[in-house]
mmCIF file of C-alpha atoms and ligand atoms in Angstrom:
data_model
loop_
_atom_site.group_PDB
_atom_site.id
_atom_site.type_symbol
_atom_site.label_atom_id
_atom_site.label_comp_id
_atom_site.label_asym_id
_atom_site.label_seq_id
_atom_site.Cartn_x
_atom_site.Cartn_y
_atom_site.Cartn_z
ATOM 1 C CA ARG A 717 -7.474 -8.917 -17.032
ATOM 2 C CA GLN A 718 -8.438 -12.427 -15.951
ATOM 3 C CA CYS A 719 -8.150 -12.048 -12.186
ATOM 4 C CA LEU A 720 -8.990 -9.268 -9.742
ATOM 5 C CA PRO A 721 -6.190 -6.826 -8.830
ATOM 6 C CA GLY A 722 -3.924 -8.350 -6.206
ATOM 7 C CA TRP A 723 -4.728 -11.912 -7.292
ATOM 8 C CA THR A 724 -2.221 -14.327 -8.860
ATOM 9 C CA VAL A 725 -2.930 -16.393 -11.989
ATOM 10 C CA ILE A 726 -1.576 -19.945 -11.947
ATOM 11 C CA ASN A 727 -2.629 -22.389 -14.662
ATOM 12 C CA SER A 728 -5.754 -20.385 -15.503
ATOM 13 C CA MET A 729 -7.051 -20.157 -11.940
ATOM 14 C CA CYS A 730 -7.029 -17.053 -9.716
ATOM 15 C CA TYR A 731 -5.507 -17.222 -6.222
ATOM 16 C CA PHE A 732 -5.439 -14.717 -3.387
ATOM 17 C CA PHE A 733 -2.740 -15.031 -0.721
ATOM 18 C CA ALA A 734 -3.813 -13.184 2.413
ATOM 19 C CA LEU A 735 -0.315 -11.991 3.252
ATOM 20 C CA SER A 736 -0.686 -8.343 4.178
ATOM 21 C CA GLU A 737 -0.539 -7.436 7.849
ATOM 22 C CA GLU A 738 -3.663 -5.296 7.556
ATOM 23 C CA LEU A 739 -5.725 -8.368 6.684
ATOM 24 C CA SER A 740 -4.314 -9.894 9.846
ATOM 25 C CA ARG A 741 -4.928 -13.558 10.656
ATOM 26 C CA ARG A 742 -8.363 -15.107 10.937
ATOM 27 C CA SER A 743 -10.213 -18.233 11.975
ATOM 28 C CA TRP A 744 -10.992 -20.790 9.282
ATOM 29 C CA MET A 745 -14.638 -19.630 9.174
ATOM 30 C CA ASP A 746 -13.777 -15.924 8.956
ATOM 31 C CA ALA A 747 -11.248 -16.679 6.204
ATOM 32 C CA THR A 748 -13.989 -18.570 4.334
ATOM 33 C CA HIS A 749 -16.304 -15.551 4.633
ATOM 34 C CA PHE A 750 -13.560 -13.278 3.287
ATOM 35 C CA CYS A 751 -13.193 -15.507 0.209
ATOM 36 C CA LYS A 752 -16.958 -15.727 -0.331
ATOM 37 C CA ARG A 753 -17.236 -11.952 -0.409
ATOM 38 C CA GLN A 754 -14.782 -12.023 -3.351
ATOM 39 C CA GLY A 755 -16.812 -14.651 -5.208
ATOM 40 C CA SER A 756 -14.295 -17.302 -4.237
ATOM 41 C CA ASP A 757 -13.708 -20.031 -1.705
ATOM 42 C CA LEU A 758 -10.761 -21.268 0.315
ATOM 43 C CA LEU A 759 -8.254 -23.165 -1.814
ATOM 44 C CA VAL A 760 -9.306 -26.611 -3.052
ATOM 45 C CA ILE A 761 -6.317 -28.608 -4.344
ATOM 46 C CA ASN A 762 -7.173 -30.894 -7.244
ATOM 47 C CA SER A 763 -3.760 -32.140 -8.335
ATOM 48 C CA ARG A 764 -0.192 -32.679 -7.286
ATOM 49 C CA GLU A 765 0.876 -29.904 -9.675
ATOM 50 C CA GLU A 766 -1.500 -27.457 -8.035
ATOM 51 C CA HIS A 767 -0.256 -28.470 -4.591
ATOM 52 C CA MET A 768 3.395 -27.926 -5.589
ATOM 53 C CA ALA A 769 2.787 -24.531 -7.201
ATOM 54 C CA LEU A 770 0.918 -23.249 -4.157
ATOM 55 C CA ALA A 771 3.256 -24.821 -1.587
ATOM 56 C CA GLU A 772 6.240 -23.141 -3.227
ATOM 57 C CA ILE A 773 4.658 -19.706 -2.941
ATOM 58 C CA VAL A 774 3.748 -20.433 0.683
ATOM 59 C CA THR A 775 7.312 -21.524 1.393
ATOM 60 C CA MET A 776 8.712 -18.310 -0.110
ATOM 61 C CA SER A 777 6.398 -16.313 2.166
ATOM 62 C CA ARG A 778 8.140 -17.587 5.271
ATOM 63 C CA ASP A 779 8.338 -14.970 8.008
ATOM 64 C CA PRO A 780 11.183 -15.882 10.389
ATOM 65 C CA SER A 781 9.650 -13.738 13.135
ATOM 66 C CA ARG A 782 6.626 -16.077 13.335
ATOM 67 C CA SER A 783 6.644 -19.568 14.749
ATOM 68 C CA LEU A 784 5.386 -22.191 12.301
ATOM 69 C CA ALA A 785 2.157 -22.544 14.271
ATOM 70 C CA HIS A 786 1.348 -18.936 13.324
ATOM 71 C CA SER A 787 2.559 -18.880 9.744
ATOM 72 C CA GLY A 788 0.119 -21.268 8.048
ATOM 73 C CA PHE A 789 -2.456 -20.554 5.365
ATOM 74 C CA TRP A 790 -5.925 -22.065 5.738
ATOM 75 C CA ILE A 791 -7.072 -24.219 2.844
ATOM 76 C CA GLY A 792 -10.598 -25.485 2.100
ATOM 77 C CA LEU A 793 -10.154 -28.859 3.807
ATOM 78 C CA ARG A 794 -11.777 -30.066 7.049
ATOM 79 C CA ASP A 795 -12.642 -33.192 8.998
ATOM 80 C CA ALA A 796 -15.279 -31.451 11.103
ATOM 81 C CA ASP A 797 -18.150 -33.790 10.174
ATOM 82 C CA VAL A 798 -16.441 -37.149 10.740
ATOM 83 C CA GLU A 799 -13.121 -37.192 12.583
ATOM 84 C CA GLY A 800 -10.368 -38.376 10.244
ATOM 85 C CA SER A 801 -12.522 -38.021 7.111
ATOM 86 C CA TRP A 802 -10.953 -35.059 5.327
ATOM 87 C CA THR A 803 -13.311 -33.357 2.900
ATOM 88 C CA TRP A 804 -12.746 -30.426 0.531
ATOM 89 C CA LEU A 805 -15.152 -27.496 0.426
ATOM 90 C CA ASP A 806 -16.434 -28.715 -2.955
ATOM 91 C CA GLY A 807 -17.621 -31.901 -1.211
ATOM 92 C CA THR A 808 -14.937 -34.263 -2.528
ATOM 93 C CA ARG A 809 -13.142 -36.592 -0.135
ATOM 94 C CA LEU A 810 -9.388 -36.081 0.159
ATOM 95 C CA GLU A 811 -7.541 -38.645 -1.917
ATOM 96 C CA GLU A 812 -3.859 -37.856 -1.661
ATOM 97 C CA GLY A 813 -2.816 -35.578 1.193
ATOM 98 C CA TYR A 814 0.477 -33.715 1.528
ATOM 99 C CA TRP A 815 0.757 -33.773 5.309
ATOM 100 C CA ASP A 816 3.860 -32.900 7.265
ATOM 101 C CA ASN A 817 5.496 -35.732 9.229
ATOM 102 C CA GLY A 818 3.213 -36.832 12.050
ATOM 103 C CA GLU A 819 0.220 -34.883 10.736
ATOM 104 C CA PRO A 820 -2.721 -34.838 10.906
ATOM 105 C CA ASN A 821 -2.503 -35.509 14.658
ATOM 106 C CA ASN A 822 -5.757 -33.890 15.845
ATOM 107 C CA GLN A 823 -3.894 -32.349 18.761
ATOM 108 C CA ASN A 824 -6.528 -30.571 20.899
ATOM 109 C CA ASN A 825 -9.313 -31.162 18.382
ATOM 110 C CA GLU A 826 -7.826 -29.930 15.107
ATOM 111 C CA ASP A 827 -10.421 -30.093 12.325
ATOM 112 C CA CYS A 828 -9.107 -27.591 9.773
ATOM 113 C CA ALA A 829 -6.129 -27.951 7.436
ATOM 114 C CA ALA A 830 -3.496 -25.359 6.610
ATOM 115 C CA MET A 831 -0.435 -25.221 4.377
ATOM 116 C CA TYR A 832 2.796 -24.139 6.082
ATOM 117 C CA PRO A 833 6.143 -22.777 4.871
ATOM 118 C CA ARG A 834 7.946 -26.065 5.449
ATOM 119 C CA GLU A 835 11.417 -26.881 4.176
ATOM 120 C CA ASN A 836 9.872 -29.686 2.166
ATOM 121 C CA PRO A 837 6.943 -28.115 0.330
ATOM 122 C CA PHE A 838 5.751 -31.558 -0.667
ATOM 123 C CA HIS A 839 4.783 -32.282 2.950
ATOM 124 C CA SER A 840 3.514 -28.976 4.147
ATOM 125 C CA TRP A 841 0.065 -29.548 5.656
ATOM 126 C CA ASN A 842 -0.951 -29.535 9.287
ATOM 127 C CA ASP A 843 -4.313 -29.859 10.990
ATOM 128 C CA ALA A 844 -4.912 -26.959 13.372
ATOM 129 C CA PRO A 845 -7.836 -25.824 15.565
ATOM 130 C CA CYS A 846 -10.407 -24.101 13.326
ATOM 131 C CA ASN A 847 -10.573 -21.096 15.667
ATOM 132 C CA TRP A 848 -6.814 -20.533 15.400
ATOM 133 C CA ASN A 849 -5.912 -17.317 13.536
ATOM 134 C CA LEU A 850 -3.906 -17.917 10.374
ATOM 135 C CA LYS A 851 -3.423 -16.462 6.919
ATOM 136 C CA TRP A 852 -5.410 -18.084 4.102
ATOM 137 C CA ILE A 853 -5.570 -18.717 0.332
ATOM 138 C CA CYS A 854 -8.710 -18.067 -1.749
ATOM 139 C CA GLU A 855 -9.288 -19.555 -5.191
ATOM 140 C CA ARG A 856 -11.740 -18.710 -7.937
ATOM 141 C CA THR A 857 -12.239 -19.123 -11.646
ATOM 142 C CA PRO A 858 -11.166 -16.185 -13.816
ATOM 143 C CA ARG A 859 -13.687 -13.422 -14.348
ATOM 144 C CA PRO A 860 -15.980 -14.089 -17.237
ATOM 145 C CA PHE A 861 -15.003 -11.828 -20.122
ATOM 146 C CA SER A 862 -17.979 -9.533 -20.643
ATOM 147 C CA SER A 863 -18.581 -5.930 -21.762
HETATM 148 O O1 LIG B 997 4.441 -30.191 16.320
HETATM 149 C C1 LIG B 997 3.329 -30.214 15.510
HETATM 150 C C2 LIG B 997 2.201 -29.424 16.139
HETATM 151 O O2 LIG B 997 2.616 -28.064 16.298
HETATM 152 C C3 LIG B 997 1.664 -27.197 16.889
HETATM 153 O O3 LIG B 997 1.374 -27.596 18.195
HETATM 154 C C4 LIG B 997 2.427 -27.390 19.093
HETATM 155 C C5 LIG B 997 0.385 -27.207 16.078
HETATM 156 N N1 LIG B 997 -0.611 -26.414 16.784
HETATM 157 C C6 LIG B 997 -1.175 -25.337 16.203
HETATM 158 O O4 LIG B 997 -0.903 -24.943 15.087
HETATM 159 C C7 LIG B 997 -2.192 -24.619 17.038
HETATM 160 C C8 LIG B 997 -0.129 -28.627 15.886
HETATM 161 O O5 LIG B 997 -1.250 -28.649 15.043
HETATM 162 C C9 LIG B 997 0.959 -29.479 15.254
HETATM 163 O O6 LIG B 997 0.491 -30.781 15.070
HETATM 164 CA CA1 LIG B 998 -1.754 -30.870 13.911
#
């Protein structure tokens, strides 16, 4: 098996969607710690194809009992160091973003990015306060094949 049980393989990478109610919702930092304990990090999006594949899964996860503000998934993207300078966890600056209309708007100091189940998955990001509790997506390389 390439990925840990419960993880999804897409284009040779392993993804974990924190969907189950028992995992609950967490701050951006707590979600990062969860991923690190699994040898992974929050999702870093490197291509339009990767964005579309992930955004479609997020869109299918839509829970009508939750308002959109509570149904996002944290990704590994922040502008905490310099306002407006969005940087991925791997240190690369954001080139092309897939923000929802009007986002990022930094409403009440929003420094962390999340992907939401929008009708248009191509524009599904919002900046939200990092201490807001949301679901999250972890990403890691497949397990090395050994013994
Ligand atoms: O309308 C967009 C706006 O929606 C919410 O605020 C009302 C979001 N807030 C949270 O998710 C906490 C804003 O980030 C978003 O811009
Ligand atoms: Ca926002």
